[in-house]
Short mmCIF file of N, CA, C and O and ligand atoms in Angstrom, two decimals:
data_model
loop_
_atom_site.label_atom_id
_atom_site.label_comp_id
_atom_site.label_asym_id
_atom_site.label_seq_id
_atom_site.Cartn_x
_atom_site.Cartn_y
_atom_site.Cartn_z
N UNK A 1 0.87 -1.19 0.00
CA UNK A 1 0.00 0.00 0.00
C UNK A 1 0.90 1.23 0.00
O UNK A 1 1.53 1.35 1.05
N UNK A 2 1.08 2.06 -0.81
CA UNK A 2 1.93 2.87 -1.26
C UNK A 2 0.91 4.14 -0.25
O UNK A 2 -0.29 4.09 0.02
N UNK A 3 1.96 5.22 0.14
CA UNK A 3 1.20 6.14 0.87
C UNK A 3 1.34 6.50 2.39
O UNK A 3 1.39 7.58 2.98
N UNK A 4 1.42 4.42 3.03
CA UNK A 4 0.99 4.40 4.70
C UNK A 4 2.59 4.95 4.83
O UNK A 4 3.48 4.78 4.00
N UNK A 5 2.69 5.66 6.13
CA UNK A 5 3.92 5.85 6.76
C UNK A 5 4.34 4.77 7.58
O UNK A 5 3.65 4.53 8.58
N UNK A 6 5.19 4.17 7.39
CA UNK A 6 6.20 3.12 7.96
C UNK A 6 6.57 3.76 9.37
O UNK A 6 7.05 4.90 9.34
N UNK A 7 6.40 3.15 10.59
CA UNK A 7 6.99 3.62 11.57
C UNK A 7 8.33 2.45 11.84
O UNK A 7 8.71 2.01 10.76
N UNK A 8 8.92 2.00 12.77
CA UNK A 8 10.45 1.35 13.19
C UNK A 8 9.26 -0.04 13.04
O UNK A 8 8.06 -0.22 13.26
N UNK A 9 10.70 -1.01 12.41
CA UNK A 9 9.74 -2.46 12.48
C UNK A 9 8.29 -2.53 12.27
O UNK A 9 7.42 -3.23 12.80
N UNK A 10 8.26 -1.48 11.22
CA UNK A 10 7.06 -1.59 10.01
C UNK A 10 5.68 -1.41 10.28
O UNK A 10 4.74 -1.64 9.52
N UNK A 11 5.62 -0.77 12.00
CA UNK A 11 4.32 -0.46 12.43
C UNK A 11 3.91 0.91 11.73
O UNK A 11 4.54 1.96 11.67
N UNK A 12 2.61 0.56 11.21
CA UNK A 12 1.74 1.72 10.64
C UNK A 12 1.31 2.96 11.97
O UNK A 12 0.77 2.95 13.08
N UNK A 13 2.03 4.05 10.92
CA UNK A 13 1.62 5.86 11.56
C UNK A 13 -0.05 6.02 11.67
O UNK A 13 -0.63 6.33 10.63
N UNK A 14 -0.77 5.85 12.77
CA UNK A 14 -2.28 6.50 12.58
C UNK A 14 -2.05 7.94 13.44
O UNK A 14 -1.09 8.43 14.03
N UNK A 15 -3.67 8.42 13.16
CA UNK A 15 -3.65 9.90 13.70
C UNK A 15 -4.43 9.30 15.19
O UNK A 15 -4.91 8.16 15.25
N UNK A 16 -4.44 10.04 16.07
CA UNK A 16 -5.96 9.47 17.05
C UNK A 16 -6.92 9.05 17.06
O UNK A 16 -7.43 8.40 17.98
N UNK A 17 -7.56 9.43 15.67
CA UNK A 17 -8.60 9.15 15.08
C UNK A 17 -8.73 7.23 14.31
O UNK A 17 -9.67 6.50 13.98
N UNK A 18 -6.94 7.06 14.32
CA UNK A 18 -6.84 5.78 13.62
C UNK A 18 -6.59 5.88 12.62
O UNK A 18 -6.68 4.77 12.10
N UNK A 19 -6.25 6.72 11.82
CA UNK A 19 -6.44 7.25 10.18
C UNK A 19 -5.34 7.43 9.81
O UNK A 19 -4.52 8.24 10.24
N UNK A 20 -5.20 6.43 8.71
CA UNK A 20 -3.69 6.79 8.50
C UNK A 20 -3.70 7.85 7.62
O UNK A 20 -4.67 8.48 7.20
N UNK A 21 -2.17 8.03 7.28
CA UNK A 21 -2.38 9.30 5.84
C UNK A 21 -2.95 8.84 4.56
O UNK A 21 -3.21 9.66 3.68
N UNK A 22 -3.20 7.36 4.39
CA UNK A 22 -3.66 7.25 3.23
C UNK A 22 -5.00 7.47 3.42
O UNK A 22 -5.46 7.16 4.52
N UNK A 23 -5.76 7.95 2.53
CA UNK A 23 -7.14 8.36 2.79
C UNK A 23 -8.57 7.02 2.59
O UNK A 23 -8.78 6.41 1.55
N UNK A 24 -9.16 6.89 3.58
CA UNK A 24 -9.99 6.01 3.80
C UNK A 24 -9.63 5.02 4.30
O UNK A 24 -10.47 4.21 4.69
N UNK A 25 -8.30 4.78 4.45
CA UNK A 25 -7.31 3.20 5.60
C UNK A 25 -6.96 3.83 6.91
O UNK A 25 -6.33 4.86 7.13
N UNK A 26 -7.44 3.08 7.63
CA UNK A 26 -7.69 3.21 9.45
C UNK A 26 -6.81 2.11 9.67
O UNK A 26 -6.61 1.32 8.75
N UNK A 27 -6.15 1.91 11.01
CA UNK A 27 -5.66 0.93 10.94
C UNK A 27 -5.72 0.74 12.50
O UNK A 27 -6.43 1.58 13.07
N UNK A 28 -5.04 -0.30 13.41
CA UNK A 28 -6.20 -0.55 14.82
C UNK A 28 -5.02 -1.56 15.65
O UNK A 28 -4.32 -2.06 14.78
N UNK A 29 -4.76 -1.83 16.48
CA UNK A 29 -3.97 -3.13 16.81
C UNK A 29 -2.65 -3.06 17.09
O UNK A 29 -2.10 -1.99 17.38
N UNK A 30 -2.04 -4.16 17.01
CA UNK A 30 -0.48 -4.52 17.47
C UNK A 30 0.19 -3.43 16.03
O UNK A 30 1.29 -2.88 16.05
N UNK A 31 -0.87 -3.37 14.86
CA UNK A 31 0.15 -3.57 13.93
C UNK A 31 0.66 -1.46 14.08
O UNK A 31 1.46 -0.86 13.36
N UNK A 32 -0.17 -0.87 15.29
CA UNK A 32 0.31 0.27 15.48
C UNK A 32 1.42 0.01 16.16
O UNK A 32 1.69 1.14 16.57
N UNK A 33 2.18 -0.62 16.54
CA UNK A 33 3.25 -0.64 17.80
C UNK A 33 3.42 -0.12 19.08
O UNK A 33 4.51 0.10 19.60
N UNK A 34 2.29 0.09 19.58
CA UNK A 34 2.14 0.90 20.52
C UNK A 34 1.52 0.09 21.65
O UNK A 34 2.28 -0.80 22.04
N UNK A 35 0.58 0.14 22.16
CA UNK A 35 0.53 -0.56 23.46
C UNK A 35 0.50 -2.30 23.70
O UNK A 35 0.64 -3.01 24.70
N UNK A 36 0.17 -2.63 21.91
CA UNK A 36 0.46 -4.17 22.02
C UNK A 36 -0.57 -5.25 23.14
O UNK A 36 -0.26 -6.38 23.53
N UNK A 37 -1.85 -4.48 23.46
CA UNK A 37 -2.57 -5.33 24.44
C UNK A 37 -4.00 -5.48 24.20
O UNK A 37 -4.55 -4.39 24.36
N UNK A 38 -4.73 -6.32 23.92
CA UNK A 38 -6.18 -6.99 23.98
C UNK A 38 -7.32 -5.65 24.07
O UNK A 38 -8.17 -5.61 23.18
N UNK A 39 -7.32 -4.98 24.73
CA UNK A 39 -8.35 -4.20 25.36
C UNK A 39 -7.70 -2.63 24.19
O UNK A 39 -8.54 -1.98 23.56
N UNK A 40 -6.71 -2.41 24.14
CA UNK A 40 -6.06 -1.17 23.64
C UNK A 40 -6.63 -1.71 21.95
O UNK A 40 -6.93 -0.97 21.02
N UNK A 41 -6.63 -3.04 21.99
CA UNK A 41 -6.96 -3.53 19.98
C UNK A 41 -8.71 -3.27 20.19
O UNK A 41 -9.36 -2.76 19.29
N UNK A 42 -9.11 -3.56 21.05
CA UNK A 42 -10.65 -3.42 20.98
C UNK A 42 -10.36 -2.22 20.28
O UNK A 42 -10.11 -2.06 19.08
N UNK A 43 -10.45 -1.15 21.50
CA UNK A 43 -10.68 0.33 21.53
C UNK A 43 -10.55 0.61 20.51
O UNK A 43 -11.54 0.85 19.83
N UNK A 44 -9.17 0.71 19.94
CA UNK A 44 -8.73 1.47 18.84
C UNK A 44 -9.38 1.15 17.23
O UNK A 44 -9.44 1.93 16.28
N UNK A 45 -9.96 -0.76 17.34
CA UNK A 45 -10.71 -1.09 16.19
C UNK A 45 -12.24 -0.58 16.71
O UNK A 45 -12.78 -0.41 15.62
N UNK A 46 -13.03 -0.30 17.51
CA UNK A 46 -14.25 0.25 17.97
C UNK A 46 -14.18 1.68 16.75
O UNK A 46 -14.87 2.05 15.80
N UNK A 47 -12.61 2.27 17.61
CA UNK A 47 -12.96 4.22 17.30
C UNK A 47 -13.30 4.16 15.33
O UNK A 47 -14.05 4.83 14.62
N UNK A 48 -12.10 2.79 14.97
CA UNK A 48 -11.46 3.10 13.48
C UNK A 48 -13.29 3.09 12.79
O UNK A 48 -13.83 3.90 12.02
N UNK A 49 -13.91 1.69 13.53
CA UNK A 49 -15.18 1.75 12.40
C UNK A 49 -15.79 2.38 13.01
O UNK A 49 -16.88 1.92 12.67
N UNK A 50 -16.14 3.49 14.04
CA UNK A 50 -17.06 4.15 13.77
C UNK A 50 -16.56 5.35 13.01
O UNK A 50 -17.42 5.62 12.17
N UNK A 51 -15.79 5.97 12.95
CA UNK A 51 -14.87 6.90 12.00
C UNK A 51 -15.37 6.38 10.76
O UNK A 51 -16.19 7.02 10.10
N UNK A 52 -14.82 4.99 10.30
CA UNK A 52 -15.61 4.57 9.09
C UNK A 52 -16.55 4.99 8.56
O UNK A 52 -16.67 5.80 7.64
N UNK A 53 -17.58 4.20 9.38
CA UNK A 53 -19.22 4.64 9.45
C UNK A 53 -19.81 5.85 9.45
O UNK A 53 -21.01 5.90 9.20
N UNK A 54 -18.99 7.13 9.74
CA UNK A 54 -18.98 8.60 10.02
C UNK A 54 -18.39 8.56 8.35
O UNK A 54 -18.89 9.36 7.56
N UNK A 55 -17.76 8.00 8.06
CA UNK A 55 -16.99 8.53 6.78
C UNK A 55 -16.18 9.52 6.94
O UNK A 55 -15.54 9.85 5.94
N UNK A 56 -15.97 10.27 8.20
CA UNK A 56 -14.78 11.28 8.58
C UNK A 56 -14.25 11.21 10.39
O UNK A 56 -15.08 11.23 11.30
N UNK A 57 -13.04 11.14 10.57
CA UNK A 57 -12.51 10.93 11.19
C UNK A 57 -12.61 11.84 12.56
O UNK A 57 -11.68 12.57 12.92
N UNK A 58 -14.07 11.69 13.42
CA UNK A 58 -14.94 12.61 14.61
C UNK A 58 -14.68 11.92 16.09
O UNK A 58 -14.78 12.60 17.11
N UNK A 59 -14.42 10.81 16.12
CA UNK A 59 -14.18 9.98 17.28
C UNK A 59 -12.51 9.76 17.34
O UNK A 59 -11.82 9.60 16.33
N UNK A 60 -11.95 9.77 18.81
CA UNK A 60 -10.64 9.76 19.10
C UNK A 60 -10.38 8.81 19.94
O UNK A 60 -11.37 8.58 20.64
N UNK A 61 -9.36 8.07 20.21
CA UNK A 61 -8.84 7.38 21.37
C UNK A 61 -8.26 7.71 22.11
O UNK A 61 -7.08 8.04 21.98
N UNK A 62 -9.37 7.75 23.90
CA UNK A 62 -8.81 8.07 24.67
C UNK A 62 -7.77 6.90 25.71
O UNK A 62 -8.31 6.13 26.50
N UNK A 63 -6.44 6.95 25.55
CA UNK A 63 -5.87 5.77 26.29
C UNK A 63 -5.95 5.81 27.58
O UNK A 63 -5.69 4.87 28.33
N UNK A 64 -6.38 7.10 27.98
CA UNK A 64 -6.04 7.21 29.61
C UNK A 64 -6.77 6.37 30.30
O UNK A 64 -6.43 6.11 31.46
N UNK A 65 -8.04 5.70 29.66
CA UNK A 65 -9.22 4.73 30.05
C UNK A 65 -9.17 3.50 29.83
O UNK A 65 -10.07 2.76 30.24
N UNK A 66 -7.88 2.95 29.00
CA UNK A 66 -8.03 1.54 28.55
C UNK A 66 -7.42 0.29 29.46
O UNK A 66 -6.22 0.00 29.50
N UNK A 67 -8.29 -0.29 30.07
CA UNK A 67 -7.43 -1.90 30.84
C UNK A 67 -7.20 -2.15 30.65
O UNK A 67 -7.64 -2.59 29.59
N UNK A 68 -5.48 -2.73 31.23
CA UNK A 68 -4.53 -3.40 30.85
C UNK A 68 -4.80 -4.55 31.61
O UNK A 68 -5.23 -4.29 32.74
N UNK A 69 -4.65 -6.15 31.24
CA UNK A 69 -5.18 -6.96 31.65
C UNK A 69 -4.14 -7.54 31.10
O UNK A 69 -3.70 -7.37 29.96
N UNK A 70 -3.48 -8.72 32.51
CA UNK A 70 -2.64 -10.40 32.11
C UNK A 70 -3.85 -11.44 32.09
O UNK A 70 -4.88 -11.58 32.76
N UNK A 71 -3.41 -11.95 31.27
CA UNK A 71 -4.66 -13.41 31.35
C UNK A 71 -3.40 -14.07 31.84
O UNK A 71 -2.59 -14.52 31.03
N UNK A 72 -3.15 -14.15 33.44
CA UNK A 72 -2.68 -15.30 33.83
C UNK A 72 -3.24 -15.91 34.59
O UNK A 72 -3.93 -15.05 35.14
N UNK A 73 -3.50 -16.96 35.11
CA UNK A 73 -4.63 -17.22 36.38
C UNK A 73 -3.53 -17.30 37.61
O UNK A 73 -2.52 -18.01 37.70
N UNK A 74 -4.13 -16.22 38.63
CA UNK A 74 -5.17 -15.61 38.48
C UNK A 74 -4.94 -14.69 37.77
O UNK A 74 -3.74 -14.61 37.51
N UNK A 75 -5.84 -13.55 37.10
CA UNK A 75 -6.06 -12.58 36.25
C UNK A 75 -5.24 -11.44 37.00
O UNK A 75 -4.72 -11.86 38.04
N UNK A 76 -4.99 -10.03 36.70
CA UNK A 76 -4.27 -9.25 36.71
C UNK A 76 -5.02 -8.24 36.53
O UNK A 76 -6.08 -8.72 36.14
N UNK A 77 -5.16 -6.79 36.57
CA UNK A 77 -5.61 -5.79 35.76
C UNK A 77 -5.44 -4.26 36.20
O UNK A 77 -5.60 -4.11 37.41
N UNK A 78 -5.18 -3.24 35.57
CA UNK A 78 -5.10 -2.36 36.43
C UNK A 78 -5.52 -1.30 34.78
O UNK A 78 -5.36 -1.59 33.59
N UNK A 79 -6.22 0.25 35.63
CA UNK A 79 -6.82 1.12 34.76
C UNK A 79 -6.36 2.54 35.25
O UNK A 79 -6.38 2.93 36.42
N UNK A 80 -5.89 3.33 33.96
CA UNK A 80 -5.85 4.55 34.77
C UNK A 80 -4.13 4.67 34.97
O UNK A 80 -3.25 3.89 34.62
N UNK A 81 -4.08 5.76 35.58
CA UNK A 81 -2.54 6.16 35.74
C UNK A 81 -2.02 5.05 36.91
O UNK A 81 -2.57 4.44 37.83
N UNK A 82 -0.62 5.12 36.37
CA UNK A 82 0.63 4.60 37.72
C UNK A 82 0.33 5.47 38.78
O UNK A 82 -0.27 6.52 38.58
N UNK A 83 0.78 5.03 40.17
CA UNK A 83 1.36 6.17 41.05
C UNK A 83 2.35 6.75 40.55
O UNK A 83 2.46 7.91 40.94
N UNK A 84 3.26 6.34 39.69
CA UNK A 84 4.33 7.01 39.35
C UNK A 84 4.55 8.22 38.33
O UNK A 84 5.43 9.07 38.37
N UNK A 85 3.15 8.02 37.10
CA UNK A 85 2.70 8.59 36.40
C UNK A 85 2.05 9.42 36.73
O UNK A 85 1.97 10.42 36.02
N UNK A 86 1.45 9.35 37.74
CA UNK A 86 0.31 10.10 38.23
C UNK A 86 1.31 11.62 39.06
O UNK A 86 1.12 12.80 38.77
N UNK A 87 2.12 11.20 39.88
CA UNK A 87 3.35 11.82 40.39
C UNK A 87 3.55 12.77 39.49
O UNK A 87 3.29 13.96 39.71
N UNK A 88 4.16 12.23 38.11
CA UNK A 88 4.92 12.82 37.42
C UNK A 88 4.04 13.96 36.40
O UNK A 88 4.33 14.83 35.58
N UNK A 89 3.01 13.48 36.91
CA UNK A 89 1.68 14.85 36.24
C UNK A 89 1.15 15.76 37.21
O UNK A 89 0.30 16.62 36.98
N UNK A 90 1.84 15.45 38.65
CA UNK A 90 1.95 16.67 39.36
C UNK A 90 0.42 16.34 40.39
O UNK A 90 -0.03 17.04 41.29
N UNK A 91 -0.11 15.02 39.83
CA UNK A 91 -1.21 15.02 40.77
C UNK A 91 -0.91 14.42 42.42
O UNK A 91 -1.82 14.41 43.25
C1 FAD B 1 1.68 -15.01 23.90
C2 FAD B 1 0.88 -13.73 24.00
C3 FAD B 1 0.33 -13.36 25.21
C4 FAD B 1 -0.42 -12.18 25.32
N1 FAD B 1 -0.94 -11.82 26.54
C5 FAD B 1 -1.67 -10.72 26.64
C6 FAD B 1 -2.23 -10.34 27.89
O1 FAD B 1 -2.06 -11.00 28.91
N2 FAD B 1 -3.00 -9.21 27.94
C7 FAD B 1 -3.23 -8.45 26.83
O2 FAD B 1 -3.95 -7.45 26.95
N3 FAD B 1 -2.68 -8.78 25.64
C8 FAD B 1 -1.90 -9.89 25.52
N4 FAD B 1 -1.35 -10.22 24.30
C9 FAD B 1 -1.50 -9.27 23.20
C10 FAD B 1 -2.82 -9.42 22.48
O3 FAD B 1 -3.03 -10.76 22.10
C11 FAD B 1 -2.76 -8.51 21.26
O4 FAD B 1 -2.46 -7.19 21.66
C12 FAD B 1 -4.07 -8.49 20.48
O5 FAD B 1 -4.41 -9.80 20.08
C13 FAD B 1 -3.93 -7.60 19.25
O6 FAD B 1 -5.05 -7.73 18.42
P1 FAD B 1 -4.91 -7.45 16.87
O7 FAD B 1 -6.28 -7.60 16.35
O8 FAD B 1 -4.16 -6.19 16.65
O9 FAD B 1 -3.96 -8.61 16.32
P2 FAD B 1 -4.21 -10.17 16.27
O10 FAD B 1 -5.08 -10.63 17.40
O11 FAD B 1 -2.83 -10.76 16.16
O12 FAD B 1 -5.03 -10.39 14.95
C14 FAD B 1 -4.42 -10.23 13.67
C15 FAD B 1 -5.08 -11.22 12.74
O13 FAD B 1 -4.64 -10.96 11.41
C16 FAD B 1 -4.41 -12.18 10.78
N5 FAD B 1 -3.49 -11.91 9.68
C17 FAD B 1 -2.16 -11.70 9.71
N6 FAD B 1 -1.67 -11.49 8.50
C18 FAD B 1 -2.71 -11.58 7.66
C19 FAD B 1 -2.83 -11.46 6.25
N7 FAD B 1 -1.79 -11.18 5.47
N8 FAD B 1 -4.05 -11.60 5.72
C20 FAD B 1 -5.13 -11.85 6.49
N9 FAD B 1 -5.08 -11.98 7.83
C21 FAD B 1 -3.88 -11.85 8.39
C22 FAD B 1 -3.84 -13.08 11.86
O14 FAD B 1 -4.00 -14.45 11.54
C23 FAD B 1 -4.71 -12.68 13.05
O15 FAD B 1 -5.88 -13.44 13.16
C24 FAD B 1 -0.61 -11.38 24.20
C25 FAD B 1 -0.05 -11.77 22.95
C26 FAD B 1 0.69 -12.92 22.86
C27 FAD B 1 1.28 -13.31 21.52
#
């Protein structure tokens, strides 16, 4: 696909919206390189088709809301800022 911006180890550039620069390709998942986790692929494939469905790119992803979850048994999960993060934003 001539157009998408290549990020390091070939992960596709989206905007917030999911949108890449090529016009009408959204793209959603691991294959952004970025948070690499179950709940972050929902989200981000949720925002891309309703953007779709809008036919213009009106819905954004907010990460500050997304669960990070181990499927190990037992389960794992945590939402929302680190203490450490949270620190470091002065809260
Ligand atoms: C071992 C392991 C453990 C994990 N543990 C966790 C965890 O504890 N918590 C967590 O949140 N996440 C975990 N993840 C990550 C999570 O599985 C992924 O972030 C999530 O599945 C990403 O979804 P995706 O739809 O982007 O990609 P995928 O789920 O990988 O889906 C991509 C699909 O595209 C298909 N595909 C590939 N190439 C082509 C092609 N050329 N044509 C057509 N189809 C194609 C693949 O077969 C696949 O079905 C783990 C991943 C692995 C590998």
């Amino acid at each position: 696909m001539t157009g998408l911006a290549l990020l390091r180890r070939g992960h596709v550039e989206v905007a917030s919206s999911m949108k890449t620069r090529v016009p009408n390709i959204y793209a959603a998942g691991d294959v952004l390189g970025k948070y690499m986790l179950y709940h972050a692929a929902v989200k981000e494939s949720v925002v891309a088709a309703w953007n779709i469905l809008h036919g213009k790119p009106i819905y954004e992803v907010n990460f500050n809301s997304i669960p990070m979850t181990i499927f190990t048994e037992p389960e794992a999960a945590m939402v929302g800022l680190s203490e450490d993060a949270a620190k470091a934003r002065g809260h």
